[in-house]
mmCIF file of C-alpha atoms in Angstrom:
data_model
loop_
_atom_site.group_PDB
_atom_site.id
_atom_site.type_symbol
_atom_site.label_atom_id
_atom_site.label_comp_id
_atom_site.label_asym_id
_atom_site.label_seq_id
_atom_site.Cartn_x
_atom_site.Cartn_y
_atom_site.Cartn_z
ATOM 1 C CA UNK A 208 0.000 0.000 0.000
ATOM 2 C CA UNK A 209 2.823 2.421 0.829
ATOM 3 C CA UNK A 210 4.431 1.828 -2.589
ATOM 4 C CA UNK A 211 1.112 2.454 -4.340
ATOM 5 C CA UNK A 212 0.720 5.760 -2.489
ATOM 6 C CA UNK A 213 4.258 6.844 -3.432
ATOM 7 C CA UNK A 214 3.736 5.875 -7.083
ATOM 8 C CA UNK A 215 0.523 7.870 -7.179
ATOM 9 C CA UNK A 216 2.321 10.827 -5.613
ATOM 10 C CA UNK A 217 5.039 10.515 -8.295
ATOM 11 C CA UNK A 218 2.425 10.641 -11.055
ATOM 12 C CA UNK A 219 0.868 13.717 -9.434
ATOM 13 C CA UNK A 220 4.258 15.467 -9.222
ATOM 14 C CA UNK A 221 4.995 14.673 -12.875
ATOM 15 C CA UNK A 222 1.697 16.264 -13.860
ATOM 16 C CA UNK A 223 2.508 19.381 -11.812
ATOM 17 C CA UNK A 224 6.001 19.534 -13.329
ATOM 18 C CA UNK A 225 4.635 19.425 -16.876
ATOM 19 C CA UNK A 226 2.431 22.420 -16.148
ATOM 20 C CA UNK A 227 5.281 24.297 -14.413
ATOM 21 C CA UNK A 228 7.775 23.518 -17.210
ATOM 22 C CA UNK A 229 5.369 24.961 -19.793
ATOM 23 C CA UNK A 230 4.982 28.080 -17.641
ATOM 24 C CA UNK A 231 8.778 28.310 -17.177
ATOM 25 C CA UNK A 232 9.342 28.051 -20.934
ATOM 26 C CA UNK A 233 6.823 30.823 -21.591
ATOM 27 C CA UNK A 234 8.375 33.083 -18.932
ATOM 28 C CA UNK A 235 11.917 32.420 -20.195
ATOM 29 C CA UNK A 236 10.887 33.316 -23.749
ATOM 30 C CA UNK A 237 9.192 36.533 -22.636
ATOM 31 C CA UNK A 238 12.088 37.666 -20.442
ATOM 32 C CA UNK A 239 14.671 36.675 -23.097
ATOM 33 C CA UNK A 240 12.897 38.747 -25.752
ATOM 34 C CA UNK A 241 12.705 41.636 -23.293
ATOM 35 C CA UNK A 242 16.420 41.335 -22.486
ATOM 36 C CA UNK A 243 17.286 41.506 -26.202
ATOM 37 C CA UNK A 244 15.832 45.020 -26.269
ATOM 38 C CA UNK A 245 18.316 46.249 -23.642
ATOM 39 C CA UNK A 246 21.170 48.075 -25.431
ATOM 40 C CA UNK A 247 24.856 47.606 -24.640
ATOM 41 C CA UNK A 248 26.333 50.363 -22.525
ATOM 42 C CA UNK A 249 28.124 53.032 -24.537
ATOM 43 C CA UNK A 250 31.555 54.283 -23.496
ATOM 44 C CA UNK A 251 31.106 57.568 -21.560
ATOM 45 C CA UNK A 252 33.529 59.364 -23.914
ATOM 46 C CA UNK A 253 31.409 58.625 -27.007
ATOM 47 C CA UNK A 254 29.732 61.817 -28.313
ATOM 48 C CA UNK A 255 25.939 61.784 -28.437
ATOM 49 C CA UNK A 256 24.440 62.412 -31.868
ATOM 50 C CA UNK A 257 25.095 61.666 -35.522
ATOM 51 C CA UNK A 258 28.353 61.602 -37.498
ATOM 52 C CA UNK A 259 28.647 65.400 -37.295
ATOM 53 C CA UNK A 260 29.373 65.060 -33.544
ATOM 54 C CA UNK A 261 32.405 62.779 -34.108
ATOM 55 C CA UNK A 262 35.746 64.082 -32.826
ATOM 56 C CA UNK A 263 39.147 63.521 -34.429
ATOM 57 C CA UNK A 264 41.405 62.375 -31.561
ATOM 58 C CA UNK A 265 44.749 61.762 -33.266
ATOM 59 C CA UNK A 266 46.480 61.854 -36.655
ATOM 60 C CA UNK A 267 49.588 59.710 -37.140
ATOM 61 C CA UNK A 268 52.048 60.332 -39.947
ATOM 62 C CA UNK A 269 51.629 62.718 -42.847
ATOM 63 C CA UNK A 270 49.305 62.181 -45.760
ATOM 64 C CA UNK A 271 51.492 61.877 -48.854
ATOM 65 C CA UNK A 272 51.217 64.643 -51.445
ATOM 66 C CA UNK A 273 51.561 63.674 -55.118
ATOM 67 C CA UNK A 274 52.337 65.872 -58.131
ATOM 68 C CA UNK A 275 49.945 63.708 -60.178
ATOM 69 C CA UNK A 276 46.420 62.406 -59.763
ATOM 70 C CA UNK A 277 46.766 59.194 -57.706
ATOM 71 C CA UNK A 278 44.805 56.086 -58.691
ATOM 72 C CA UNK A 279 42.496 54.270 -56.301
ATOM 73 C CA UNK A 280 43.221 50.751 -55.058
ATOM 74 C CA UNK A 281 40.765 49.157 -57.514
ATOM 75 C CA UNK A 282 42.203 50.948 -60.544
ATOM 76 C CA UNK A 283 45.749 50.040 -59.464
ATOM 77 C CA UNK A 284 44.778 46.443 -58.714
ATOM 78 C CA UNK A 285 43.007 45.950 -62.014
ATOM 79 C CA UNK A 286 45.875 47.526 -63.925
ATOM 80 C CA UNK A 287 48.328 45.117 -62.268
ATOM 81 C CA UNK A 288 45.898 42.215 -62.744
ATOM 82 C CA UNK A 289 45.944 41.395 -59.008
ATOM 83 C CA UNK A 290 42.301 42.362 -58.285
ATOM 84 C CA UNK A 291 39.263 41.373 -60.305
ATOM 85 C CA UNK A 292 35.895 42.788 -59.310
ATOM 86 C CA UNK A 293 34.195 43.529 -62.613
ATOM 87 C CA UNK A 294 32.326 40.996 -64.779
ATOM 88 C CA UNK A 295 31.564 38.664 -61.884
ATOM 89 C CA UNK A 296 27.755 38.739 -61.896
ATOM 90 C CA UNK A 297 27.630 35.336 -63.630
ATOM 91 C CA UNK A 298 30.181 33.830 -61.190
ATOM 92 C CA UNK A 299 29.630 35.160 -57.700
ATOM 93 C CA UNK A 300 27.169 38.031 -58.002
ATOM 94 C CA UNK A 301 27.399 41.546 -56.653
ATOM 95 C CA UNK A 302 30.060 42.839 -54.183
ATOM 96 C CA UNK A 303 32.551 40.011 -54.631
ATOM 97 C CA UNK A 304 36.147 39.929 -55.890
ATOM 98 C CA UNK A 305 39.148 37.795 -56.791
ATOM 99 C CA UNK A 306 42.720 38.384 -55.646
ATOM 100 C CA UNK A 307 45.339 36.980 -58.036
ATOM 101 C CA UNK A 308 49.113 36.597 -57.929
ATOM 102 C CA UNK A 309 50.658 39.365 -55.828
ATOM 103 C CA UNK A 310 47.175 40.352 -54.599
ATOM 104 C CA UNK A 311 46.628 36.942 -53.000
ATOM 105 C CA UNK A 312 50.185 36.911 -51.627
ATOM 106 C CA UNK A 313 49.704 40.404 -50.173
ATOM 107 C CA UNK A 314 46.614 39.259 -48.248
ATOM 108 C CA UNK A 315 48.464 36.204 -46.855
ATOM 109 C CA UNK A 316 51.444 38.409 -45.964
ATOM 110 C CA UNK A 317 49.278 40.917 -44.057
ATOM 111 C CA UNK A 318 47.530 38.131 -42.123
ATOM 112 C CA UNK A 319 50.868 36.456 -41.261
ATOM 113 C CA UNK A 320 52.466 39.777 -40.280
ATOM 114 C CA UNK A 321 49.590 40.598 -37.913
ATOM 115 C CA UNK A 322 49.397 37.103 -36.397
ATOM 116 C CA UNK A 323 53.150 37.084 -35.682
ATOM 117 C CA UNK A 324 52.928 40.520 -34.076
ATOM 118 C CA UNK A 325 50.072 39.485 -31.753
ATOM 119 C CA UNK A 326 51.521 36.052 -30.915
ATOM 120 C CA UNK A 327 54.672 37.845 -29.738
ATOM 121 C CA UNK A 328 52.427 39.867 -27.391
ATOM 122 C CA UNK A 329 51.039 36.723 -25.722
ATOM 123 C CA UNK A 330 47.788 36.314 -27.648
ATOM 124 C CA UNK A 331 46.154 32.868 -27.811
ATOM 125 C CA UNK A 332 45.681 31.838 -31.476
ATOM 126 C CA UNK A 333 42.316 30.328 -32.346
ATOM 127 C CA UNK A 334 40.309 29.119 -35.334
ATOM 128 C CA UNK A 335 36.519 29.204 -35.046
ATOM 129 C CA UNK A 336 33.461 27.779 -36.844
ATOM 130 C CA UNK A 337 31.936 29.914 -39.601
ATOM 131 C CA UNK A 338 28.452 28.509 -38.852
ATOM 132 C CA UNK A 339 26.952 29.363 -35.465
ATOM 133 C CA UNK A 340 23.578 29.283 -33.753
ATOM 134 C CA UNK A 341 21.401 32.387 -33.432
ATOM 135 C CA UNK A 342 21.795 32.637 -29.647
ATOM 136 C CA UNK A 343 25.550 33.233 -30.052
ATOM 137 C CA UNK A 344 24.876 36.158 -32.424
ATOM 138 C CA UNK A 345 22.267 37.562 -30.024
ATOM 139 C CA UNK A 346 24.791 37.353 -27.185
ATOM 140 C CA UNK A 347 27.072 39.598 -29.271
ATOM 141 C CA UNK A 348 24.291 42.135 -29.863
ATOM 142 C CA UNK A 349 23.433 40.924 -33.389
ATOM 143 C CA UNK A 350 19.902 39.745 -34.160
ATOM 144 C CA UNK A 351 19.909 37.464 -37.228
ATOM 145 C CA UNK A 352 16.111 37.534 -37.560
ATOM 146 C CA UNK A 353 15.772 41.282 -38.149
ATOM 147 C CA UNK A 354 14.701 42.566 -41.568
ATOM 148 C CA UNK A 355 16.865 43.566 -43.330
ATOM 149 C CA UNK A 356 19.744 41.703 -41.670
ATOM 150 C CA UNK A 357 23.475 41.710 -42.361
ATOM 151 C CA UNK A 358 23.594 38.028 -41.340
ATOM 152 C CA UNK A 359 23.348 35.173 -43.860
ATOM 153 C CA UNK A 360 20.998 32.479 -42.580
ATOM 154 C CA UNK A 361 21.447 28.911 -43.835
ATOM 155 C CA UNK A 362 18.355 27.214 -45.320
ATOM 156 C CA UNK A 363 16.267 26.452 -42.176
ATOM 157 C CA UNK A 364 14.534 23.560 -43.951
ATOM 158 C CA UNK A 365 17.876 21.687 -43.969
ATOM 159 C CA UNK A 366 19.890 23.237 -41.124
ATOM 160 C CA UNK A 367 17.851 24.575 -38.231
ATOM 161 C CA UNK A 368 19.180 27.745 -36.588
ATOM 162 C CA UNK A 369 22.572 28.163 -38.285
ATOM 163 C CA UNK A 370 24.018 31.444 -39.597
ATOM 164 C CA UNK A 371 27.291 32.496 -41.245
ATOM 165 C CA UNK A 372 29.473 34.648 -38.990
ATOM 166 C CA UNK A 373 30.311 38.172 -40.151
ATOM 167 C CA UNK A 374 33.303 38.301 -37.787
ATOM 168 C CA UNK A 375 35.315 35.796 -35.746
ATOM 169 C CA UNK A 376 34.227 37.765 -32.663
ATOM 170 C CA UNK A 377 30.992 35.738 -32.692
ATOM 171 C CA UNK A 378 32.816 32.400 -32.779
ATOM 172 C CA UNK A 379 35.271 33.419 -30.035
ATOM 173 C CA UNK A 380 32.402 34.684 -27.862
ATOM 174 C CA UNK A 381 30.679 31.323 -28.415
ATOM 175 C CA UNK A 382 33.839 29.548 -27.191
ATOM 176 C CA UNK A 383 33.655 31.412 -23.859
ATOM 177 C CA UNK A 384 29.835 31.327 -23.699
ATOM 178 C CA UNK A 385 28.291 29.632 -20.639
ATOM 179 C CA UNK A 386 31.516 28.664 -18.915
ATOM 180 C CA UNK A 387 33.701 30.223 -16.258
ATOM 181 C CA UNK A 388 37.272 31.483 -16.621
ATOM 182 C CA UNK A 389 39.694 31.357 -13.682
ATOM 183 C CA UNK A 390 40.283 34.848 -12.287
ATOM 184 C CA UNK A 391 44.059 34.329 -12.255
ATOM 185 C CA UNK A 392 43.960 33.575 -16.017
ATOM 186 C CA UNK A 393 42.438 36.972 -16.880
ATOM 187 C CA UNK A 394 42.695 38.898 -19.063
ATOM 188 C CA UNK A 395 42.538 36.389 -21.911
ATOM 189 C CA UNK A 396 43.771 37.809 -25.219
ATOM 190 C CA UNK A 397 42.716 35.899 -28.341
ATOM 191 C CA UNK A 398 43.696 36.398 -31.995
ATOM 192 C CA UNK A 399 41.827 34.780 -34.863
ATOM 193 C CA UNK A 400 42.028 35.046 -38.645
ATOM 194 C CA UNK A 401 38.735 34.124 -40.300
ATOM 195 C CA UNK A 402 36.586 34.552 -43.375
ATOM 196 C CA UNK A 403 33.775 37.026 -42.647
ATOM 197 C CA UNK A 404 30.402 36.869 -44.425
ATOM 198 C CA UNK A 405 28.119 39.923 -44.504
ATOM 199 C CA UNK A 406 24.924 40.534 -46.441
ATOM 200 C CA UNK A 407 25.685 44.302 -46.314
ATOM 201 C CA UNK A 408 22.174 45.680 -46.654
ATOM 202 C CA UNK A 409 21.611 48.461 -49.171
ATOM 203 C CA UNK A 410 22.505 51.910 -47.811
ATOM 204 C CA UNK A 411 21.356 53.761 -50.930
ATOM 205 C CA UNK A 412 24.957 54.329 -52.049
ATOM 206 C CA UNK A 413 26.822 51.917 -54.284
ATOM 207 C CA UNK A 414 30.146 50.869 -52.690
ATOM 208 C CA UNK A 415 33.326 51.153 -54.711
ATOM 209 C CA UNK A 416 36.299 48.783 -54.585
ATOM 210 C CA UNK A 417 36.951 46.315 -51.782
ATOM 211 C CA UNK A 418 34.621 47.999 -49.300
ATOM 212 C CA UNK A 419 31.351 46.611 -47.932
ATOM 213 C CA UNK A 420 31.862 43.348 -49.813
ATOM 214 C CA UNK A 421 30.026 40.119 -48.960
ATOM 215 C CA UNK A 422 33.126 38.108 -48.011
ATOM 216 C CA UNK A 423 36.583 39.076 -46.752
ATOM 217 C CA UNK A 424 39.401 37.915 -44.459
ATOM 218 C CA UNK A 425 40.023 39.669 -41.153
ATOM 219 C CA UNK A 426 42.375 39.273 -38.187
ATOM 220 C CA UNK A 427 40.489 39.893 -34.938
ATOM 221 C CA UNK A 428 41.690 40.789 -31.448
ATOM 222 C CA UNK A 429 39.324 39.641 -28.696
ATOM 223 C CA UNK A 430 39.654 40.030 -24.939
ATOM 224 C CA UNK A 431 37.995 38.598 -21.829
ATOM 225 C CA UNK A 432 38.555 40.627 -18.660
ATOM 226 C CA UNK A 433 37.563 40.649 -15.029
ATOM 227 C CA UNK A 434 35.300 43.422 -13.738
ATOM 228 C CA UNK A 435 36.588 43.808 -10.179
ATOM 229 C CA UNK A 436 37.783 47.406 -10.519
ATOM 230 C CA UNK A 437 35.433 48.356 -13.346
ATOM 231 C CA UNK A 438 38.318 49.647 -15.480
ATOM 232 C CA UNK A 439 39.728 46.360 -16.833
ATOM 233 C CA UNK A 440 37.746 46.425 -20.073
ATOM 234 C CA UNK A 441 38.779 49.983 -20.923
ATOM 235 C CA UNK A 442 42.422 49.219 -20.110
ATOM 236 C CA UNK A 443 42.422 46.217 -22.468
ATOM 237 C CA UNK A 444 40.709 48.281 -25.181
ATOM 238 C CA UNK A 445 43.468 50.891 -24.869
ATOM 239 C CA UNK A 446 46.047 48.096 -25.158
ATOM 240 C CA UNK A 447 44.357 46.793 -28.331
ATOM 241 C CA UNK A 448 44.233 50.311 -29.778
ATOM 242 C CA UNK A 449 47.956 50.706 -29.096
ATOM 243 C CA UNK A 450 48.631 47.437 -30.930
ATOM 244 C CA UNK A 451 46.553 48.576 -33.902
ATOM 245 C CA UNK A 452 48.593 51.782 -34.054
ATOM 246 C CA UNK A 453 51.805 49.750 -33.869
ATOM 247 C CA UNK A 454 50.669 47.575 -36.792
ATOM 248 C CA UNK A 455 49.663 50.527 -38.968
ATOM 249 C CA UNK A 456 52.857 52.454 -38.161
ATOM 250 C CA UNK A 457 55.108 49.474 -38.934
ATOM 251 C CA UNK A 458 53.335 49.175 -42.300
ATOM 252 C CA UNK A 459 54.247 52.823 -42.944
ATOM 253 C CA UNK A 460 50.649 53.968 -43.209
ATOM 254 C CA UNK A 461 49.248 57.418 -42.471
ATOM 255 C CA UNK A 462 46.062 57.066 -40.400
ATOM 256 C CA UNK A 463 43.754 58.873 -38.048
#
């Protein structure tokens, strides 16, 4: 008799759990959608307003002055036969390009140069998946389901909830997602070279050259910091900015 009573109680608890789990799922969905509407905090030094409020903080090097009309990178690249961007509608569509010969070698050289620089600074090298689930994008502040979206979504009839990453930041964030990092191991500095895929929604202006293309290679710096003092994130950002300036200066580039 005691066993029968306990079994009946078990059935009753299972019934209650089913009702509570449905309620929990509904609440989680509602709160999750609400949380997605909360914006990331903006750095206090960022000016409020449109592009006209932007401030120029620093200019490094001098912009070269030519006694002739300089050519743009696309005109130079096409003349040297190292970039092909025209006549590709039948091959790869709009906003795509080929790099050939020295163009391809130049891209590999820039990636290798940057990786070596950052590895010498103690960065952890990483390769990441190009295909990631929507929740990872949302955790990085990108919502794949918006219309229009810069994110390519894979055919949901065949692959449920998979999107192409527009930056390795998403893949690296997914690596650290939902697990703890030892405090003594922070900050973690990661470097990753990846192919980036972006739908690049129409802005009303036609891009020119290798800008706002659908696919490109990028080397990413990514950091994970503690938040004990509240200044760790800003300190690491300043460190990354210093490294960017080092890279540009060593390449002999004028920049702002």
